[in-house]
Tab-separated table of C-alpha atoms in Angstrom:
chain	number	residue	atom	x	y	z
A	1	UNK	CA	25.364	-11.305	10.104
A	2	UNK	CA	26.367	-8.376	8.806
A	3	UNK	CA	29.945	-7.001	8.753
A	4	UNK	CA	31.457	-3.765	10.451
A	5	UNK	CA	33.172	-2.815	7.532
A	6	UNK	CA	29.577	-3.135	5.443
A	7	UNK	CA	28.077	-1.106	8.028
A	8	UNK	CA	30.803	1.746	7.637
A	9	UNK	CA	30.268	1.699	3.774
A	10	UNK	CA	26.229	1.661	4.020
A	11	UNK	CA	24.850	3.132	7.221
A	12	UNK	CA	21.982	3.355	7.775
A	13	UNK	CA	20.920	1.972	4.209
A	14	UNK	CA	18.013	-0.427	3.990
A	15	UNK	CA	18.962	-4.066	4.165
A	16	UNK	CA	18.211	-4.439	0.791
A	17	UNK	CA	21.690	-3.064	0.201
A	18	UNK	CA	23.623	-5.249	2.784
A	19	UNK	CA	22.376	-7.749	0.941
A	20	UNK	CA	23.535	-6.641	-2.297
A	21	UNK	CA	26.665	-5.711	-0.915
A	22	UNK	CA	28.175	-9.075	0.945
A	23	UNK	CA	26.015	-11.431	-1.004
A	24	UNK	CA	24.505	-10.741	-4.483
A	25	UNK	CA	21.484	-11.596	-6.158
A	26	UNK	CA	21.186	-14.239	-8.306
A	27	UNK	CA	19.941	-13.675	-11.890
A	28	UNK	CA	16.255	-15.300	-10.500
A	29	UNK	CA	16.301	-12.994	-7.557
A	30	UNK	CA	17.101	-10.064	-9.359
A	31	UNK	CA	14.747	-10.485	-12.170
A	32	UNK	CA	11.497	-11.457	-9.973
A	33	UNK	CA	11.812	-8.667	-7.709
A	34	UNK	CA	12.120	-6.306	-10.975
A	35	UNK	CA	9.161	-7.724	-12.148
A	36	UNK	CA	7.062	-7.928	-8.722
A	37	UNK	CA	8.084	-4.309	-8.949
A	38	UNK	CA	6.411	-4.030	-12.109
A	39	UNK	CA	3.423	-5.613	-11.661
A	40	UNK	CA	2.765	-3.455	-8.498
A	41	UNK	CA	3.082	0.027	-10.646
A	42	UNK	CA	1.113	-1.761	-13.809
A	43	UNK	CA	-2.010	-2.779	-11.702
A	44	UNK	CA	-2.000	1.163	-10.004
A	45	UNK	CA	-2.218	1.716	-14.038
A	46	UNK	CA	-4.868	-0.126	-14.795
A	47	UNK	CA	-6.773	-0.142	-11.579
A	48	UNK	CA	-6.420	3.838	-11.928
A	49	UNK	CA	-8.740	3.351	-15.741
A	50	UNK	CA	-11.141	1.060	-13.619
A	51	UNK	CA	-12.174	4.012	-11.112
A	52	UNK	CA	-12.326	7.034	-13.820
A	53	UNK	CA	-14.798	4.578	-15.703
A	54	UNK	CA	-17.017	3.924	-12.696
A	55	UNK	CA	-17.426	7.481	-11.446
A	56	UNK	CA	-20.502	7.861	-12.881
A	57	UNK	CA	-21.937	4.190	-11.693
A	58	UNK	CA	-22.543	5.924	-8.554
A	59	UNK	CA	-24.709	8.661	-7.320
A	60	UNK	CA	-23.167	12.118	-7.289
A	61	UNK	CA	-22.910	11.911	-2.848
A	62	UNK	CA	-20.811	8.359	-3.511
A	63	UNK	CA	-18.387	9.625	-5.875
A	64	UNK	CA	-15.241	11.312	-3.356
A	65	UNK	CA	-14.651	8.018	-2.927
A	66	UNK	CA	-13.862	7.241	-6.310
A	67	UNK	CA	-12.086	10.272	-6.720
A	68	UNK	CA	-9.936	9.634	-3.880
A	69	UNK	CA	-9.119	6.107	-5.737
A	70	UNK	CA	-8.188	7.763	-8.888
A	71	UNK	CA	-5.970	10.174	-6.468
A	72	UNK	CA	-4.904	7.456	-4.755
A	73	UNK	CA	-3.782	5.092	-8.068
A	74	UNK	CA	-1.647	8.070	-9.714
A	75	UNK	CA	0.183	8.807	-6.619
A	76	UNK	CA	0.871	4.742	-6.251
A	77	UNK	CA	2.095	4.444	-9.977
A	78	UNK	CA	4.461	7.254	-10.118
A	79	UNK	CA	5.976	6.183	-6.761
A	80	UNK	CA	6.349	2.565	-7.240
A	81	UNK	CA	7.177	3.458	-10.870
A	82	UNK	CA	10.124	5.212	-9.336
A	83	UNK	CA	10.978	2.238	-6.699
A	84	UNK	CA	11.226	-0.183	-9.567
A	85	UNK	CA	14.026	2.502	-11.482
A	86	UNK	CA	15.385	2.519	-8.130
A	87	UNK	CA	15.689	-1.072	-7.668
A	88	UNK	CA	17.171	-1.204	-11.203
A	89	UNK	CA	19.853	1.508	-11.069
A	90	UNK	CA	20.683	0.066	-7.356
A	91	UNK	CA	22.514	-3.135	-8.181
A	92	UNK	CA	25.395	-4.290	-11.228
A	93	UNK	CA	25.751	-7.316	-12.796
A	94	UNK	CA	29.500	-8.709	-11.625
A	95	UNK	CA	31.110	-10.520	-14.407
A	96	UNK	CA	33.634	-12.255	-12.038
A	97	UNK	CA	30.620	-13.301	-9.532
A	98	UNK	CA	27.722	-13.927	-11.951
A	99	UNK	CA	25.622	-12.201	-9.554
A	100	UNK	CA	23.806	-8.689	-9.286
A	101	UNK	CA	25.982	-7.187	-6.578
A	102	UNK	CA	25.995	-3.224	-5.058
A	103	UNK	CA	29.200	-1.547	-5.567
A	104	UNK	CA	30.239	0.218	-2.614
A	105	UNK	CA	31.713	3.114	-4.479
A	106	UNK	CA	27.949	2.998	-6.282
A	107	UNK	CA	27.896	6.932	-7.198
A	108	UNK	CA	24.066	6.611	-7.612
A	109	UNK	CA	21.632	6.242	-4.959
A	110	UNK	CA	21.324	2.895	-2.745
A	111	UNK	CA	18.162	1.120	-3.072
A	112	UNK	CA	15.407	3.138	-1.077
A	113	UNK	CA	12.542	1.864	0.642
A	114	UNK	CA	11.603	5.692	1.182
A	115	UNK	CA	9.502	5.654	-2.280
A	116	UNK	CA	7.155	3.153	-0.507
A	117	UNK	CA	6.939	5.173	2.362
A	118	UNK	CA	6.036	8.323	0.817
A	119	UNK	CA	3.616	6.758	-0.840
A	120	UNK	CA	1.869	5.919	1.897
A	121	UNK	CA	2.031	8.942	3.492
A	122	UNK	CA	0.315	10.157	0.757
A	123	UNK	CA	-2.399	7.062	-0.032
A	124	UNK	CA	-3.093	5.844	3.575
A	125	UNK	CA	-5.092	9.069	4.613
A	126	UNK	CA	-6.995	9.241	1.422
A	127	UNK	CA	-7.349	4.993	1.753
A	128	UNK	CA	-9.090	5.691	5.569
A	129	UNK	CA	-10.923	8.839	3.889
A	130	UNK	CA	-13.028	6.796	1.217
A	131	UNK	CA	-15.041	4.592	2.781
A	132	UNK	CA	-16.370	7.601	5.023
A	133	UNK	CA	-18.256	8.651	1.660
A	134	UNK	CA	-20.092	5.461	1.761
A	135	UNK	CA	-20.965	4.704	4.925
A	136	UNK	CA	-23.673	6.400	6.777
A	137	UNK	CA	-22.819	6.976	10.293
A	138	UNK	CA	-24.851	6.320	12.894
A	139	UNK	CA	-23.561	7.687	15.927
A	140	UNK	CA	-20.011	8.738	15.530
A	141	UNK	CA	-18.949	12.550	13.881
A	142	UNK	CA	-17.924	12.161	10.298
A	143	UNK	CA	-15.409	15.303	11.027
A	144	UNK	CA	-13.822	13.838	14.509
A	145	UNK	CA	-13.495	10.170	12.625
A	146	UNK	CA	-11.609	11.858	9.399
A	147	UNK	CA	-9.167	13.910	11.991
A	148	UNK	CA	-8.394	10.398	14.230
A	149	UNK	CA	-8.124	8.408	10.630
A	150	UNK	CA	-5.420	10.931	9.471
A	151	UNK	CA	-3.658	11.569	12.679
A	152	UNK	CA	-2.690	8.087	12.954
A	153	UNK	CA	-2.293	7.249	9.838
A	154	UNK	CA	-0.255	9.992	9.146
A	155	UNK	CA	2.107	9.382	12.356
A	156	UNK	CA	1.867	5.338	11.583
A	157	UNK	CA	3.834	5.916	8.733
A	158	UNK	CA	6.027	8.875	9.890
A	159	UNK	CA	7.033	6.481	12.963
A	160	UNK	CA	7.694	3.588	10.452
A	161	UNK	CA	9.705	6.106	8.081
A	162	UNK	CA	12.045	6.660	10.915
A	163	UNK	CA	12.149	3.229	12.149
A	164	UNK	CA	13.353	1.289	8.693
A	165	UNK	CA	16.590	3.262	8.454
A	166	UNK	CA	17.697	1.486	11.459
A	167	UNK	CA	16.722	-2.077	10.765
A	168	UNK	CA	20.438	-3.138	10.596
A	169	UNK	CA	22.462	-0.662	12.389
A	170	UNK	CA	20.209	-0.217	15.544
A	171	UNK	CA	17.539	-2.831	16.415
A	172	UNK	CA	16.900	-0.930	19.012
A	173	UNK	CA	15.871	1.960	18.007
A	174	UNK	CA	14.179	0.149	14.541
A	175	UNK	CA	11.712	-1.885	16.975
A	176	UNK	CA	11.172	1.039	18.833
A	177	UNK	CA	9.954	3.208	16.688
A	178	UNK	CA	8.203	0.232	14.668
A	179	UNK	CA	6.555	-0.582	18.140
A	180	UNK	CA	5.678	3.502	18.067
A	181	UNK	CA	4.303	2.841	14.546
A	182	UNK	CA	2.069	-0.430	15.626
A	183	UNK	CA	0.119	1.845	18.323
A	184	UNK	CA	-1.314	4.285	15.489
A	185	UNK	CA	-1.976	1.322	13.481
A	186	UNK	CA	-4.097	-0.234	16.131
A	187	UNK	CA	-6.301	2.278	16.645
A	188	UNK	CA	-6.560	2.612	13.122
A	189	UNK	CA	-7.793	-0.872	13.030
A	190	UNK	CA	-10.193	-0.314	15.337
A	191	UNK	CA	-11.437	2.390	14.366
A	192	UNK	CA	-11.972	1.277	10.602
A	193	UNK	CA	-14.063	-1.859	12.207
A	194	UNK	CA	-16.311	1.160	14.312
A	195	UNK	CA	-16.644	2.789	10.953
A	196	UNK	CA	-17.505	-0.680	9.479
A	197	UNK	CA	-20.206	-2.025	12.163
A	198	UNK	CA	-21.842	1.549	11.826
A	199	UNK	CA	-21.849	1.504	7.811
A	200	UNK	CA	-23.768	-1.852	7.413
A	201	UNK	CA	-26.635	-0.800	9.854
A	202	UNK	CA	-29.820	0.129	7.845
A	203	UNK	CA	-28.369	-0.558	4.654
A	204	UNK	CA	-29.288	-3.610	1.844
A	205	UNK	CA	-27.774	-6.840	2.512
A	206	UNK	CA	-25.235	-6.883	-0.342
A	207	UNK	CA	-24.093	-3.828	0.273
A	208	UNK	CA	-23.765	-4.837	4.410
A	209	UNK	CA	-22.142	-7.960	2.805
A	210	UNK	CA	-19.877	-5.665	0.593
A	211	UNK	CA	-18.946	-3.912	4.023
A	212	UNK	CA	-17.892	-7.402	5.973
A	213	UNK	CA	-15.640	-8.125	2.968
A	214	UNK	CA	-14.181	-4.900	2.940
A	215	UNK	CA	-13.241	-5.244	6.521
A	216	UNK	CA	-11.666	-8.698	6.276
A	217	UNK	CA	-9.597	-6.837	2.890
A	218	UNK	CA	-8.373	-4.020	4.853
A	219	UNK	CA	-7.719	-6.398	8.257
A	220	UNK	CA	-5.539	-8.939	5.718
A	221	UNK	CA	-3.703	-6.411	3.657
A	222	UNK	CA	-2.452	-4.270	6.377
A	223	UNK	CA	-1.039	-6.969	8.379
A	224	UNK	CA	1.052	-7.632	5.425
A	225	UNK	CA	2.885	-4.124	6.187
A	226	UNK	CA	4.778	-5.307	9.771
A	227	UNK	CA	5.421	-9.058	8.032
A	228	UNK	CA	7.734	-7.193	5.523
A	229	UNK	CA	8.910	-4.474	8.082
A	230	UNK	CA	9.784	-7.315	10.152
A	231	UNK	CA	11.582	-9.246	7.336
A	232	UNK	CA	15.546	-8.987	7.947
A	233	UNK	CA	14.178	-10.295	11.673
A	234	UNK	CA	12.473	-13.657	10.295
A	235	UNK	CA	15.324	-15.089	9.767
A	236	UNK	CA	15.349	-14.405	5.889
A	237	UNK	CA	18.273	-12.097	5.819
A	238	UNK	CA	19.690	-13.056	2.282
A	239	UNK	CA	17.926	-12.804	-1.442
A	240	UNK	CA	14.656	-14.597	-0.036
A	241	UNK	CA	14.338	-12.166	2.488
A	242	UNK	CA	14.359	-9.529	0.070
A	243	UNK	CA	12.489	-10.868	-2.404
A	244	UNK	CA	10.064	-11.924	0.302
A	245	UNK	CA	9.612	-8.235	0.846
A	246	UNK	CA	9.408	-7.215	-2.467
A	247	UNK	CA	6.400	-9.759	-3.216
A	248	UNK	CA	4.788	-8.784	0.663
A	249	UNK	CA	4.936	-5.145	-0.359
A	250	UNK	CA	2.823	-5.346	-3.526
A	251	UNK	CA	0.418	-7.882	-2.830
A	252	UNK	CA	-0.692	-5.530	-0.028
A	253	UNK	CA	-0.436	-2.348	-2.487
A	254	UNK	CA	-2.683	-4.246	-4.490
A	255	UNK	CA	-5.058	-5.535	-2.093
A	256	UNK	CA	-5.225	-2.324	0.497
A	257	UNK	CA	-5.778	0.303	-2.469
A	258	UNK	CA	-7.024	-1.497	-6.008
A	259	UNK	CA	-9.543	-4.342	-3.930
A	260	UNK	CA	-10.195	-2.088	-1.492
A	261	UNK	CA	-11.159	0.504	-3.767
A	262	UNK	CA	-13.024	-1.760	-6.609
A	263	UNK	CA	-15.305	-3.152	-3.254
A	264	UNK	CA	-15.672	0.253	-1.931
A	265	UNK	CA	-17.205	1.015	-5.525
A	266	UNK	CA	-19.560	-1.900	-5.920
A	267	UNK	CA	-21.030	-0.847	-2.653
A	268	UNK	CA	-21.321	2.847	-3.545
A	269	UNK	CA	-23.323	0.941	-6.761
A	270	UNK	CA	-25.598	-0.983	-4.277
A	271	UNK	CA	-26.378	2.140	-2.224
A	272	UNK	CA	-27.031	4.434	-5.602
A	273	UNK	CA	-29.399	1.933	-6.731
A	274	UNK	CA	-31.594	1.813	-3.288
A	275	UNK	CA	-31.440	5.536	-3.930
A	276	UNK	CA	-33.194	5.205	-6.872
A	277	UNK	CA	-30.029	6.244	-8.952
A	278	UNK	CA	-29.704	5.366	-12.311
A	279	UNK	CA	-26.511	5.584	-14.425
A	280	UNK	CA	-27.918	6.513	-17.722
A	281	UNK	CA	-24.509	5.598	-19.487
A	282	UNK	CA	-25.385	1.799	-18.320
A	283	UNK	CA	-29.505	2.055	-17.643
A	284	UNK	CA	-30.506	3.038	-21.181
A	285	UNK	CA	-28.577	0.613	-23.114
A	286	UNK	CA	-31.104	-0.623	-25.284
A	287	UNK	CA	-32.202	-4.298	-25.292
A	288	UNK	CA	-31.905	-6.085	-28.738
A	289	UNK	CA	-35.047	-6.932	-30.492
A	290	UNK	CA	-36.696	-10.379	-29.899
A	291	UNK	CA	-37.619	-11.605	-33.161
């Protein structure tokens, strides 16, 4: 439970800060979710060299979608670079406690979940762009799916934005607007699987398979988001919890953009090649001489 007198020092702060305030982290704690942190802005890094390497794999009509990734990685780095300073600068070791503890006279900023968030805004309608530059539809309009995939996604996260500030002050109004949030992300669902169904019609079967795998990637990953929303609710409302959050949070960053994007790619390779593309940077590699 939280006190009244934490909840006149913080606000509406994250409970990420509640935490750090009444109970401290332990060294463990501290350290892994600095490092989950890490990881999360090191793999945008590396993930972001993958996708400017393979722009040329693919035939010129594929390659938006890898563009978007490369967008899509930079934005993520920076971002979750900045979270992890965040995260740092957030919390003190206490001498007298042994634990990483907030100060409530902090002068700095409290630790943010806002980064993540405008991230998002930024990745998710680029994410839900992409795979509309490698699937063929069949009977839906590119232009009228592209406005419906960044209306809600754009709103999903606006709605979620709002909702987070209020996970300890106001449950109310936090599973309100989270429930506000969960109707955009439903029809985004849905309309990802249309997009999906449509894409592997008429196409070769490892690219159709590429497709199904996508789906069950996206499906996966973005369930992840309303686990770690939910957190301070699943009865993990302590250093787990946050951790817990910290580790939900980047293996669906990881999975939703970088595997995502990497599958996206190796079906824009299957497609190029039944379109008689051929990436002269790869096809003309010479073979070595058989003696």
């Amino acid at each position: 439970m939280v006190q009244e007198s934490s909840k006149q020092a913080l606000g509406n702060a994250t409970f990420e800060n509640y935490v750090g305030l009444e109970q401290g982290f332990s060294e463990m704690a501290y350290q892994l979710s600095a490092h989950v942190l890490t990881l999360g802005y090191a793999v945008m890094l590396a993930a972001l060299f993958y996708f400017i390497l393979t722009i040329k794999s693919v035939a010129p009509k594929y390659r938006m979608s890898s563009v978007l990734s490369v967008v899509v990685m930079v934005s993520a780095f920076l971002l979750l670079f900045v979270q992890r300073d965040n995260w740092v600068e957030a919390f003190t070791f206490n001498q007298d406690t042994g634990l990483y503890m907030l100060d409530p006279n902090h002068a700095g900023d409290l630790f943010n979940n806002g980064y993540r968030y405008l991230n998002w805004l930024i990745d998710v309608p680029m994410l839900l762009f992409q795979i509309l530059f490698v699937v063929s539809l069949k009977t839906s309009s590119f232009s009228s799916v592209r406005n419906q995939f960044w209306f809600s996604g754009t709103l999903m996260i606006l709605t979620g934005y709002v909702g987070q500030y209020y996970e300890v002050t106001n449950p109310v109004a936090f599973f309100t607007w989270g429930a506000i949030s969960t109707v955009f992300f439903v029809h985004i669902l849905i309309l990802m699987r249309k997009v999906i169904k449509e894409g592997q019609q008429g196409v070769p079967d490892q690219a159709a398979k590429y497709l199904g795998t996508i789906w069950w990637i996206f499906l996966i990953s973005w369930m992840l988001y309303p686990g770690a929303y939910l957190m301070p609710y699943l009865g993990l409302f302590g250093e787990a919890g946050v951790v817990g959050r910290h580790i939900t949070y980047t293996v669906a960053d990881v999975a939703s953009k970088v595997i995502y994007g990497i599958f996206l790619t190796l079906t824009a390779q299957v497609l190029s090649k039944a379109d008689g593309y051929k990436d002269v940077e790869f096809d003309q590699v010479e073979e070595p001489a058989k003696g």
